[in-house]
Every structure is written in structure tokens, then in C-alpha cells.
Amino acid sequence: IIANRNTNPQYKMAATTVKVQIKGEETATELALDVAKVSIFIQEEMAKDTYSADTPVDLPDCVTPTNFAKVVKYCEHFVEEPMDKIKMPLKSVEMKDNVQEWYADFATEQSQPELFELITVANDLKIAGLMTLCSATVAAEMKKIPKEDLIKMFSAMGMLGGAPPGAMGAPPGLGMAGMSAAAPQAATGGKKKSGKKKK
């Protein structure tokens, strides 16, 4: 008698998909395993002792069907063509000069509010590449704005005065401290006044 190998735990086929649950949605979303694992958050949830392939991974509250569709689109392409590291400071205000064409097109198709939303989602899902791509695109757009106008804009947003995270429209995922320190410098060429008075 030949035993059915599938009944033996050591011969169980590894799962090729992962179920994830968006808060408020009735049904779970099924992702290919390699696509899901682009997210370190999902990897960590799957590594827990309580994880079961039959139970969907609950996604962070900031994830919605709309922004998650964009995240999945990014992850699917990342599996096929990993994104090159974006060098800082940016060498051009044109994203196609900083990263592969597909990623540049993906990012520049988003509005600024959508980019900020994706930065927050990427931060919570721990997708570093997506967060960097969106942040770099915001910085590239800022480089096109005159420095004086940038200073006025950041001052109006409270980003030059140490406002709390998430205040005045800043993306909570990136953090006000990070935005106030990095974005103005990235947008204005990375120069920062020393604050010392000349003698």
C-alpha cells in the first residue's frame, strides 16, 4: 500500500498565496506569496506562531481598497523588476533620471495628496522602496518650486516650527520631524543655514 504523501506534514505543499484583510471589507484579498512578501509587515505577521494560512493577515487601518490596489501594482512590478536604489540628493527633477521608467511613471501619475497617502501606507506596511520612491517624487516636485515659495509653504504648514506628527496635512507615516528636516533640504538642494552670525 502506497501512502498518500499529501497526508504527511513534511510533504505538504508550501502555500503560494497569502490572504490579507482590509479593514471594513467583507472579503479578504488573495496575493501571490512573492508579491505579499515585498511587505516586511506581512512577512512579520506570517512569521508569528499564531499565523494560519486560513486566516487573513489584518492590514493597518490606513490601508484602503484604492491605495492598496496601487501598493499591489508596485509590488507586482517589483517582483518582476526590482527597483534600483534612488541616490540622494536627486540628480534631476525628472524622476526618469533617478529610477527606472516604470517606477518614474507610476510615481508621477500620483497627485501630491496621493503620494503622501502612499508614503503613510508604505511606512505602515514596511515597504521601504515604495516609501523612498514617493518621498523622492515629492522632493523632485519641490525642487521645481522657488526656494522663497517653499519656505513660505513649509512655514504655513507648521513644518519649520516643530509641529507635532500628522499636523497640518503632513503624512503621519513619514513623521513631521522627518519631513521638516528632509523635505525642505531635499527641495532646496540640501543646504542648511548654520545659524551662526557672521562677525
PDB file of N, CA and C in Angstrom, residues 31-131:
ATOM      1  N   LEU A  31      -3.175  37.354  -2.378  1.00  0.00           N
ATOM      2  CA  LEU A  31      -1.994  37.808  -3.094  1.00  0.00           C
ATOM      3  C   LEU A  31      -1.039  36.652  -3.343  1.00  0.00           C
ATOM      4  N   ALA A  32      -0.305  36.746  -4.429  1.00  0.00           N
ATOM      5  CA  ALA A  32       0.772  35.780  -4.661  1.00  0.00           C
ATOM      6  C   ALA A  32       1.799  35.960  -3.547  1.00  0.00           C
ATOM      7  N   LEU A  33       2.381  34.870  -3.092  1.00  0.00           N
ATOM      8  CA  LEU A  33       3.287  34.910  -1.953  1.00  0.00           C
ATOM      9  C   LEU A  33       4.466  35.858  -2.167  1.00  0.00           C
ATOM     10  N   ASP A  34       5.078  35.804  -3.358  1.00  0.00           N
ATOM     11  CA  ASP A  34       6.236  36.665  -3.599  1.00  0.00           C
ATOM     12  C   ASP A  34       5.858  38.135  -3.633  1.00  0.00           C
ATOM     13  N   VAL A  35       4.644  38.426  -4.083  1.00  0.00           N
ATOM     14  CA  VAL A  35       4.159  39.806  -4.101  1.00  0.00           C
ATOM     15  C   VAL A  35       3.901  40.284  -2.675  1.00  0.00           C
ATOM     16  N   ALA A  36       3.251  39.449  -1.880  1.00  0.00           N
ATOM     17  CA  ALA A  36       2.937  39.810  -0.489  1.00  0.00           C
ATOM     18  C   ALA A  36       4.196  40.051   0.324  1.00  0.00           C
ATOM     19  N   LYS A  37       5.243  39.271   0.058  1.00  0.00           N
ATOM     20  CA  LYS A  37       6.460  39.354   0.862  1.00  0.00           C
ATOM     21  C   LYS A  37       7.331  40.569   0.542  1.00  0.00           C
ATOM     22  N   VAL A  38       6.922  41.374  -0.425  1.00  0.00           N
ATOM     23  CA  VAL A  38       7.610  42.653  -0.634  1.00  0.00           C
ATOM     24  C   VAL A  38       7.375  43.537   0.596  1.00  0.00           C
ATOM     25  N   SER A  39       6.259  43.277   1.273  1.00  0.00           N
ATOM     26  CA  SER A  39       5.920  43.982   2.519  1.00  0.00           C
ATOM     27  C   SER A  39       6.531  43.253   3.708  1.00  0.00           C
ATOM     28  N   ILE A  40       7.428  43.923   4.411  1.00  0.00           N
ATOM     29  CA  ILE A  40       8.036  43.337   5.613  1.00  0.00           C
ATOM     30  C   ILE A  40       6.968  43.139   6.691  1.00  0.00           C
ATOM     31  N   PHE A  41       5.971  44.015   6.717  1.00  0.00           N
ATOM     32  CA  PHE A  41       4.878  43.882   7.685  1.00  0.00           C
ATOM     33  C   PHE A  41       4.182  42.537   7.507  1.00  0.00           C
ATOM     34  N   ILE A  42       3.854  42.175   6.276  1.00  0.00           N
ATOM     35  CA  ILE A  42       3.182  40.909   6.021  1.00  0.00           C
ATOM     36  C   ILE A  42       4.107  39.741   6.348  1.00  0.00           C
ATOM     37  N   GLN A  43       5.384  39.887   6.012  1.00  0.00           N
ATOM     38  CA  GLN A  43       6.346  38.838   6.366  1.00  0.00           C
ATOM     39  C   GLN A  43       6.361  38.592   7.870  1.00  0.00           C
ATOM     40  N   GLU A  44       6.387  39.666   8.635  1.00  0.00           N
ATOM     41  CA  GLU A  44       6.441  39.542  10.097  1.00  0.00           C
ATOM     42  C   GLU A  44       5.165  38.919  10.645  1.00  0.00           C
ATOM     43  N   GLU A  45       4.024  39.272  10.070  1.00  0.00           N
ATOM     44  CA  GLU A  45       2.757  38.685  10.516  1.00  0.00           C
ATOM     45  C   GLU A  45       2.720  37.188  10.218  1.00  0.00           C
ATOM     46  N   MET A  46       3.254  36.802   9.068  1.00  0.00           N
ATOM     47  CA  MET A  46       3.271  35.383   8.697  1.00  0.00           C
ATOM     48  C   MET A  46       4.241  34.571   9.552  1.00  0.00           C
ATOM     49  N   ALA A  47       5.233  35.235  10.111  1.00  0.00           N
ATOM     50  CA  ALA A  47       6.242  34.545  10.921  1.00  0.00           C
ATOM     51  C   ALA A  47       5.764  34.282  12.350  1.00  0.00           C
ATOM     52  N   LYS A  48       4.654  34.892  12.734  1.00  0.00           N
ATOM     53  CA  LYS A  48       4.143  34.713  14.089  1.00  0.00           C
ATOM     54  C   LYS A  48       3.591  33.293  14.281  1.00  0.00           C
ATOM     55  N   ASP A  49       3.707  32.794  15.509  1.00  0.00           N
ATOM     56  CA  ASP A  49       3.223  31.446  15.823  1.00  0.00           C
ATOM     57  C   ASP A  49       1.716  31.330  15.636  1.00  0.00           C
ATOM     58  N   THR A  50       1.028  32.455  15.758  1.00  0.00           N
ATOM     59  CA  THR A  50      -0.434  32.438  15.664  1.00  0.00           C
ATOM     60  C   THR A  50      -0.927  32.487  14.217  1.00  0.00           C
ATOM     61  N   TYR A  51      -0.004  32.645  13.274  1.00  0.00           N
ATOM     62  CA  TYR A  51      -0.417  32.778  11.869  1.00  0.00           C
ATOM     63  C   TYR A  51      -0.960  31.461  11.318  1.00  0.00           C
ATOM     64  N   SER A  52      -2.038  31.571  10.559  1.00  0.00           N
ATOM     65  CA  SER A  52      -2.612  30.418   9.867  1.00  0.00           C
ATOM     66  C   SER A  52      -2.955  30.845   8.448  1.00  0.00           C
ATOM     67  N   ALA A  53      -2.654  29.990   7.491  1.00  0.00           N
ATOM     68  CA  ALA A  53      -2.928  30.309   6.088  1.00  0.00           C
ATOM     69  C   ALA A  53      -4.421  30.494   5.836  1.00  0.00           C
ATOM     70  N   ASP A  54      -5.233  29.946   6.722  1.00  0.00           N
ATOM     71  CA  ASP A  54      -6.685  30.060   6.562  1.00  0.00           C
ATOM     72  C   ASP A  54      -7.236  31.376   7.100  1.00  0.00           C
ATOM     73  N   THR A  55      -6.399  32.091   7.886  1.00  0.00           N
ATOM     74  CA  THR A  55      -6.838  33.351   8.485  1.00  0.00           C
ATOM     75  C   THR A  55      -6.109  34.508   7.825  1.00  0.00           C
ATOM     76  N   PRO A  56      -6.831  35.467   7.254  1.00  0.00           N
ATOM     77  CA  PRO A  56      -6.189  36.590   6.572  1.00  0.00           C
ATOM     78  C   PRO A  56      -5.354  37.452   7.520  1.00  0.00           C
ATOM     79  N   VAL A  57      -4.313  38.033   6.992  1.00  0.00           N
ATOM     80  CA  VAL A  57      -3.494  38.986   7.741  1.00  0.00           C
ATOM     81  C   VAL A  57      -4.235  40.318   7.761  1.00  0.00           C
ATOM     82  N   ASP A  58      -4.481  40.855   8.948  1.00  0.00           N
ATOM     83  CA  ASP A  58      -5.153  42.152   9.067  1.00  0.00           C
ATOM     84  C   ASP A  58      -4.178  43.267   8.713  1.00  0.00           C
ATOM     85  N   LEU A  59      -4.559  44.091   7.758  1.00  0.00           N
ATOM     86  CA  LEU A  59      -3.701  45.187   7.322  1.00  0.00           C
ATOM     87  C   LEU A  59      -3.925  46.425   8.188  1.00  0.00           C
ATOM     88  N   PRO A  60      -2.955  47.331   8.248  1.00  0.00           N
ATOM     89  CA  PRO A  60      -3.090  48.553   9.052  1.00  0.00           C
ATOM     90  C   PRO A  60      -4.318  49.366   8.648  1.00  0.00           C
ATOM     91  N   ASP A  61      -4.808  50.170   9.574  1.00  0.00           N
ATOM     92  CA  ASP A  61      -6.031  50.940   9.347  1.00  0.00           C
ATOM     93  C   ASP A  61      -5.928  51.922   8.183  1.00  0.00           C
ATOM     94  N   CYS A  62      -4.718  52.380   7.880  1.00  0.00           N
ATOM     95  CA  CYS A  62      -4.553  53.374   6.816  1.00  0.00           C
ATOM     96  C   CYS A  62      -4.750  52.776   5.421  1.00  0.00           C
ATOM     97  N   VAL A  63      -4.785  51.458   5.330  1.00  0.00           N
ATOM     98  CA  VAL A  63      -4.926  50.786   4.034  1.00  0.00           C
ATOM     99  C   VAL A  63      -6.387  50.789   3.595  1.00  0.00           C
ATOM    100  N   THR A  64      -6.617  51.231   2.363  1.00  0.00           N
ATOM    101  CA  THR A  64      -7.957  51.226   1.771  1.00  0.00           C
ATOM    102  C   THR A  64      -7.898  50.440   0.463  1.00  0.00           C
ATOM    103  N   PRO A  65      -9.057  50.043  -0.072  1.00  0.00           N
ATOM    104  CA  PRO A  65      -9.035  49.325  -1.346  1.00  0.00           C
ATOM    105  C   PRO A  65      -8.330  50.106  -2.455  1.00  0.00           C
ATOM    106  N   THR A  66      -8.514  51.430  -2.446  1.00  0.00           N
ATOM    107  CA  THR A  66      -7.923  52.268  -3.502  1.00  0.00           C
ATOM    108  C   THR A  66      -6.404  52.334  -3.395  1.00  0.00           C
ATOM    109  N   ASN A  67      -5.893  52.675  -2.194  1.00  0.00           N
ATOM    110  CA  ASN A  67      -4.435  52.797  -2.095  1.00  0.00           C
ATOM    111  C   ASN A  67      -3.744  51.428  -2.114  1.00  0.00           C
ATOM    112  N   PHE A  68      -4.474  50.388  -1.663  1.00  0.00           N
ATOM    113  CA  PHE A  68      -3.854  49.063  -1.665  1.00  0.00           C
ATOM    114  C   PHE A  68      -3.708  48.530  -3.089  1.00  0.00           C
ATOM    115  N   ALA A  69      -4.623  48.904  -3.969  1.00  0.00           N
ATOM    116  CA  ALA A  69      -4.509  48.494  -5.371  1.00  0.00           C
ATOM    117  C   ALA A  69      -3.218  49.052  -5.972  1.00  0.00           C
ATOM    118  N   LYS A  70      -2.860  50.270  -5.575  1.00  0.00           N
ATOM    119  CA  LYS A  70      -1.618  50.882  -6.058  1.00  0.00           C
ATOM    120  C   LYS A  70      -0.403  50.186  -5.439  1.00  0.00           C
ATOM    121  N   VAL A  71      -0.518  49.829  -4.170  1.00  0.00           N
ATOM    122  CA  VAL A  71       0.575  49.122  -3.496  1.00  0.00           C
ATOM    123  C   VAL A  71       0.822  47.782  -4.172  1.00  0.00           C
ATOM    124  N   VAL A  72      -0.251  47.056  -4.467  1.00  0.00           N
ATOM    125  CA  VAL A  72      -0.127  45.753  -5.115  1.00  0.00           C
ATOM    126  C   VAL A  72       0.499  45.906  -6.504  1.00  0.00           C
ATOM    127  N   LYS A  73       0.087  46.937  -7.223  1.00  0.00           N
ATOM    128  CA  LYS A  73       0.652  47.198  -8.555  1.00  0.00           C
ATOM    129  C   LYS A  73       2.159  47.399  -8.459  1.00  0.00           C
ATOM    130  N   TYR A  74       2.592  48.179  -7.451  1.00  0.00           N
ATOM    131  CA  TYR A  74       4.025  48.405  -7.229  1.00  0.00           C
ATOM    132  C   TYR A  74       4.725  47.081  -6.905  1.00  0.00           C
ATOM    133  N   CYS A  75       4.160  46.323  -5.973  1.00  0.00           N
ATOM    134  CA  CYS A  75       4.795  45.076  -5.523  1.00  0.00           C
ATOM    135  C   CYS A  75       4.890  44.046  -6.646  1.00  0.00           C
ATOM    136  N   GLU A  76       3.851  43.956  -7.465  1.00  0.00           N
ATOM    137  CA  GLU A  76       3.868  43.015  -8.580  1.00  0.00           C
ATOM    138  C   GLU A  76       4.988  43.349  -9.557  1.00  0.00           C
ATOM    139  N   HIS A  77       5.163  44.640  -9.829  1.00  0.00           N
ATOM    140  CA  HIS A  77       6.237  45.016 -10.749  1.00  0.00           C
ATOM    141  C   HIS A  77       7.601  44.844 -10.090  1.00  0.00           C
ATOM    142  N   PHE A  78       7.670  45.115  -8.786  1.00  0.00           N
ATOM    143  CA  PHE A  78       8.933  44.973  -8.062  1.00  0.00           C
ATOM    144  C   PHE A  78       9.448  43.537  -8.149  1.00  0.00           C
ATOM    145  N   VAL A  79       8.522  42.567  -8.114  1.00  0.00           N
ATOM    146  CA  VAL A  79       8.913  41.161  -8.218  1.00  0.00           C
ATOM    147  C   VAL A  79       9.525  40.882  -9.590  1.00  0.00           C
ATOM    148  N   GLU A  80       8.958  41.505 -10.620  1.00  0.00           N
ATOM    149  CA  GLU A  80       9.444  41.300 -11.985  1.00  0.00           C
ATOM    150  C   GLU A  80      10.715  42.098 -12.266  1.00  0.00           C
ATOM    151  N   GLU A  81      10.758  43.316 -11.755  1.00  0.00           N
ATOM    152  CA  GLU A  81      11.902  44.212 -11.988  1.00  0.00           C
ATOM    153  C   GLU A  81      12.190  44.993 -10.706  1.00  0.00           C
ATOM    154  N   PRO A  82      13.062  44.489  -9.862  1.00  0.00           N
ATOM    155  CA  PRO A  82      13.383  45.196  -8.616  1.00  0.00           C
ATOM    156  C   PRO A  82      13.811  46.636  -8.887  1.00  0.00           C
ATOM    157  N   MET A  83      13.350  47.529  -8.043  1.00  0.00           N
ATOM    158  CA  MET A  83      13.656  48.940  -8.231  1.00  0.00           C
ATOM    159  C   MET A  83      15.101  49.246  -7.845  1.00  0.00           C
ATOM    160  N   ASP A  84      15.784  50.004  -8.693  1.00  0.00           N
ATOM    161  CA  ASP A  84      17.147  50.425  -8.369  1.00  0.00           C
ATOM    162  C   ASP A  84      17.118  51.383  -7.188  1.00  0.00           C
ATOM    163  N   LYS A  85      18.205  51.427  -6.447  1.00  0.00           N
ATOM    164  CA  LYS A  85      18.302  52.343  -5.318  1.00  0.00           C
ATOM    165  C   LYS A  85      18.314  53.776  -5.836  1.00  0.00           C
ATOM    166  N   ILE A  86      17.484  54.621  -5.248  1.00  0.00           N
ATOM    167  CA  ILE A  86      17.439  56.031  -5.626  1.00  0.00           C
ATOM    168  C   ILE A  86      18.500  56.782  -4.830  1.00  0.00           C
ATOM    169  N   LYS A  87      19.419  57.393  -5.536  1.00  0.00           N
ATOM    170  CA  LYS A  87      20.518  58.092  -4.875  1.00  0.00           C
ATOM    171  C   LYS A  87      20.086  59.483  -4.434  1.00  0.00           C
ATOM    172  N   MET A  88      20.530  59.858  -3.239  1.00  0.00           N
ATOM    173  CA  MET A  88      20.263  61.181  -2.688  1.00  0.00           C
ATOM    174  C   MET A  88      21.576  61.945  -2.546  1.00  0.00           C
ATOM    175  N   PRO A  89      21.593  63.257  -2.829  1.00  0.00           N
ATOM    176  CA  PRO A  89      20.467  64.035  -3.359  1.00  0.00           C
ATOM    177  C   PRO A  89      20.126  63.623  -4.785  1.00  0.00           C
ATOM    178  N   LEU A  90      18.903  63.909  -5.180  1.00  0.00           N
ATOM    179  CA  LEU A  90      18.458  63.556  -6.523  1.00  0.00           C
ATOM    180  C   LEU A  90      19.308  64.267  -7.562  1.00  0.00           C
ATOM    181  N   LYS A  91      19.642  63.555  -8.622  1.00  0.00           N
ATOM    182  CA  LYS A  91      20.480  64.172  -9.652  1.00  0.00           C
ATOM    183  C   LYS A  91      19.673  64.970 -10.666  1.00  0.00           C
ATOM    184  N   SER A  92      18.333  64.824 -10.615  1.00  0.00           N
ATOM    185  CA  SER A  92      17.483  65.539 -11.561  1.00  0.00           C
ATOM    186  C   SER A  92      16.084  65.692 -10.985  1.00  0.00           C
ATOM    187  N   VAL A  93      15.375  66.710 -11.451  1.00  0.00           N
ATOM    188  CA  VAL A  93      13.980  66.885 -11.034  1.00  0.00           C
ATOM    189  C   VAL A  93      13.066  65.969 -11.837  1.00  0.00           C
ATOM    190  N   GLU A  94      13.618  65.346 -12.869  1.00  0.00           N
ATOM    191  CA  GLU A  94      12.862  64.379 -13.665  1.00  0.00           C
ATOM    192  C   GLU A  94      13.105  62.987 -13.086  1.00  0.00           C
ATOM    193  N   MET A  95      12.052  62.343 -12.605  1.00  0.00           N
ATOM    194  CA  MET A  95      12.209  61.063 -11.926  1.00  0.00           C
ATOM    195  C   MET A  95      12.772  59.964 -12.837  1.00  0.00           C
ATOM    196  N   LYS A  96      12.575  60.089 -14.138  1.00  0.00           N
ATOM    197  CA  LYS A  96      13.113  59.092 -15.061  1.00  0.00           C
ATOM    198  C   LYS A  96      14.639  59.093 -15.078  1.00  0.00           C
ATOM    199  N   ASP A  97      15.233  60.194 -14.586  1.00  0.00           N
ATOM    200  CA  ASP A  97      16.696  60.257 -14.490  1.00  0.00           C
ATOM    201  C   ASP A  97      17.193  59.655 -13.175  1.00  0.00           C
ATOM    202  N   ASN A  98      16.270  59.357 -12.269  1.00  0.00           N
ATOM    203  CA  ASN A  98      16.636  58.862 -10.939  1.00  0.00           C
ATOM    204  C   ASN A  98      16.306  57.386 -10.718  1.00  0.00           C
ATOM    205  N   VAL A  99      15.393  56.858 -11.528  1.00  0.00           N
ATOM    206  CA  VAL A  99      14.931  55.483 -11.324  1.00  0.00           C
ATOM    207  C   VAL A  99      14.381  54.955 -12.646  1.00  0.00           C
ATOM    208  N   GLN A 100      14.159  53.633 -12.735  1.00  0.00           N
ATOM    209  CA  GLN A 100      13.648  53.063 -13.981  1.00  0.00           C
ATOM    210  C   GLN A 100      12.329  53.711 -14.404  1.00  0.00           C
ATOM    211  N   GLU A 101      12.093  53.683 -15.711  1.00  0.00           N
ATOM    212  CA  GLU A 101      10.959  54.393 -16.304  1.00  0.00           C
ATOM    213  C   GLU A 101       9.622  53.979 -15.702  1.00  0.00           C
ATOM    214  N   TRP A 102       9.412  52.668 -15.475  1.00  0.00           N
ATOM    215  CA  TRP A 102       8.118  52.231 -14.957  1.00  0.00           C
ATOM    216  C   TRP A 102       7.841  52.876 -13.609  1.00  0.00           C
ATOM    217  N   TYR A 103       8.832  52.872 -12.727  1.00  0.00           N
ATOM    218  CA  TYR A 103       8.655  53.438 -11.390  1.00  0.00           C
ATOM    219  C   TYR A 103       8.447  54.955 -11.455  1.00  0.00           C
ATOM    220  N   ALA A 104       9.181  55.599 -12.357  1.00  0.00           N
ATOM    221  CA  ALA A 104       9.023  57.046 -12.517  1.00  0.00           C
ATOM    222  C   ALA A 104       7.609  57.380 -12.967  1.00  0.00           C
ATOM    223  N   ASP A 105       7.108  56.627 -13.936  1.00  0.00           N
ATOM    224  CA  ASP A 105       5.744  56.865 -14.427  1.00  0.00           C
ATOM    225  C   ASP A 105       4.713  56.583 -13.338  1.00  0.00           C
ATOM    226  N   PHE A 106       4.911  55.491 -12.612  1.00  0.00           N
ATOM    227  CA  PHE A 106       3.991  55.121 -11.529  1.00  0.00           C
ATOM    228  C   PHE A 106       3.877  56.251 -10.506  1.00  0.00           C
ATOM    229  N   ALA A 107       5.013  56.812 -10.117  1.00  0.00           N
ATOM    230  CA  ALA A 107       5.026  57.840  -9.068  1.00  0.00           C
ATOM    231  C   ALA A 107       4.497  59.175  -9.567  1.00  0.00           C
ATOM    232  N   THR A 108       4.902  59.573 -10.767  1.00  0.00           N
ATOM    233  CA  THR A 108       4.499  60.894 -11.269  1.00  0.00           C
ATOM    234  C   THR A 108       3.033  60.937 -11.688  1.00  0.00           C
ATOM    235  N   GLU A 109       2.410  59.762 -11.828  1.00  0.00           N
ATOM    236  CA  GLU A 109       0.974  59.719 -12.130  1.00  0.00           C
ATOM    237  C   GLU A 109       0.133  60.065 -10.902  1.00  0.00           C
ATOM    238  N   GLN A 110       0.745  60.007  -9.724  1.00  0.00           N
ATOM    239  CA  GLN A 110       0.015  60.269  -8.482  1.00  0.00           C
ATOM    240  C   GLN A 110      -0.007  61.771  -8.185  1.00  0.00           C
ATOM    241  N   SER A 111      -1.109  62.231  -7.612  1.00  0.00           N
ATOM    242  CA  SER A 111      -1.161  63.617  -7.149  1.00  0.00           C
ATOM    243  C   SER A 111      -0.363  63.713  -5.856  1.00  0.00           C
ATOM    244  N   GLN A 112      -0.069  64.946  -5.413  1.00  0.00           N
ATOM    245  CA  GLN A 112       0.700  65.094  -4.177  1.00  0.00           C
ATOM    246  C   GLN A 112      -0.020  64.486  -2.972  1.00  0.00           C
ATOM    247  N   PRO A 113      -1.338  64.705  -2.804  1.00  0.00           N
ATOM    248  CA  PRO A 113      -2.038  64.033  -1.688  1.00  0.00           C
ATOM    249  C   PRO A 113      -1.947  62.517  -1.773  1.00  0.00           C
ATOM    250  N   GLU A 114      -2.011  61.978  -3.003  1.00  0.00           N
ATOM    251  CA  GLU A 114      -1.906  60.527  -3.171  1.00  0.00           C
ATOM    252  C   GLU A 114      -0.508  60.031  -2.820  1.00  0.00           C
ATOM    253  N   LEU A 115       0.509  60.821  -3.158  1.00  0.00           N
ATOM    254  CA  LEU A 115       1.880  60.456  -2.797  1.00  0.00           C
ATOM    255  C   LEU A 115       2.046  60.427  -1.286  1.00  0.00           C
ATOM    256  N   PHE A 116       1.518  61.455  -0.601  1.00  0.00           N
ATOM    257  CA  PHE A 116       1.599  61.491   0.861  1.00  0.00           C
ATOM    258  C   PHE A 116       0.872  60.290   1.473  1.00  0.00           C
ATOM    259  N   GLU A 117      -0.278  59.934   0.886  1.00  0.00           N
ATOM    260  CA  GLU A 117      -1.043  58.785   1.387  1.00  0.00           C
ATOM    261  C   GLU A 117      -0.247  57.497   1.200  1.00  0.00           C
ATOM    262  N   LEU A 118       0.396  57.353   0.042  1.00  0.00           N
ATOM    263  CA  LEU A 118       1.191  56.160  -0.226  1.00  0.00           C
ATOM    264  C   LEU A 118       2.424  56.091   0.672  1.00  0.00           C
ATOM    265  N   ILE A 119       2.984  57.244   1.020  1.00  0.00           N
ATOM    266  CA  ILE A 119       4.121  57.270   1.949  1.00  0.00           C
ATOM    267  C   ILE A 119       3.684  56.691   3.297  1.00  0.00           C
ATOM    268  N   THR A 120       2.516  57.104   3.765  1.00  0.00           N
ATOM    269  CA  THR A 120       1.987  56.608   5.036  1.00  0.00           C
ATOM    270  C   THR A 120       1.725  55.104   4.977  1.00  0.00           C
ATOM    271  N   VAL A 121       1.074  54.650   3.895  1.00  0.00           N
ATOM    272  CA  VAL A 121       0.750  53.233   3.741  1.00  0.00           C
ATOM    273  C   VAL A 121       2.027  52.403   3.625  1.00  0.00           C
ATOM    274  N   ALA A 122       2.981  52.881   2.820  1.00  0.00           N
ATOM    275  CA  ALA A 122       4.243  52.159   2.644  1.00  0.00           C
ATOM    276  C   ALA A 122       5.011  52.066   3.957  1.00  0.00           C
ATOM    277  N   ASN A 123       4.933  53.114   4.756  1.00  0.00           N
ATOM    278  CA  ASN A 123       5.594  53.110   6.058  1.00  0.00           C
ATOM    279  C   ASN A 123       4.984  52.043   6.966  1.00  0.00           C
ATOM    280  N   ASP A 124       3.664  51.988   7.027  1.00  0.00           N
ATOM    281  CA  ASP A 124       2.988  51.023   7.902  1.00  0.00           C
ATOM    282  C   ASP A 124       3.133  49.586   7.400  1.00  0.00           C
ATOM    283  N   LEU A 125       3.187  49.410   6.083  1.00  0.00           N
ATOM    284  CA  LEU A 125       3.362  48.071   5.519  1.00  0.00           C
ATOM    285  C   LEU A 125       4.843  47.692   5.427  1.00  0.00           C
ATOM    286  N   LYS A 126       5.704  48.633   5.769  1.00  0.00           N
ATOM    287  CA  LYS A 126       7.160  48.416   5.750  1.00  0.00           C
ATOM    288  C   LYS A 126       7.642  48.006   4.356  1.00  0.00           C
ATOM    289  N   ILE A 127       7.289  48.863   3.382  1.00  0.00           N
ATOM    290  CA  ILE A 127       7.771  48.690   2.007  1.00  0.00           C
ATOM    291  C   ILE A 127       8.701  49.866   1.735  1.00  0.00           C
ATOM    292  N   ALA A 128       9.964  49.690   2.058  1.00  0.00           N
ATOM    293  CA  ALA A 128      10.925  50.793   2.014  1.00  0.00           C
ATOM    294  C   ALA A 128      11.059  51.404   0.621  1.00  0.00           C
ATOM    295  N   GLY A 129      11.090  50.562  -0.396  1.00  0.00           N
ATOM    296  CA  GLY A 129      11.272  51.066  -1.751  1.00  0.00           C
ATOM    297  C   GLY A 129      10.152  51.993  -2.186  1.00  0.00           C
ATOM    298  N   LEU A 130       8.912  51.626  -1.879  1.00  0.00           N
ATOM    299  CA  LEU A 130       7.760  52.455  -2.250  1.00  0.00           C
ATOM    300  C   LEU A 130       7.789  53.770  -1.500  1.00  0.00           C
ATOM    301  N   MET A 131       8.153  53.723  -0.239  1.00  0.00           N
ATOM    302  CA  MET A 131       8.232  54.938   0.561  1.00  0.00           C
ATOM    303  C   MET A 131       9.304  55.886   0.003  1.00  0.00           C
TER     304      MET A 131
END
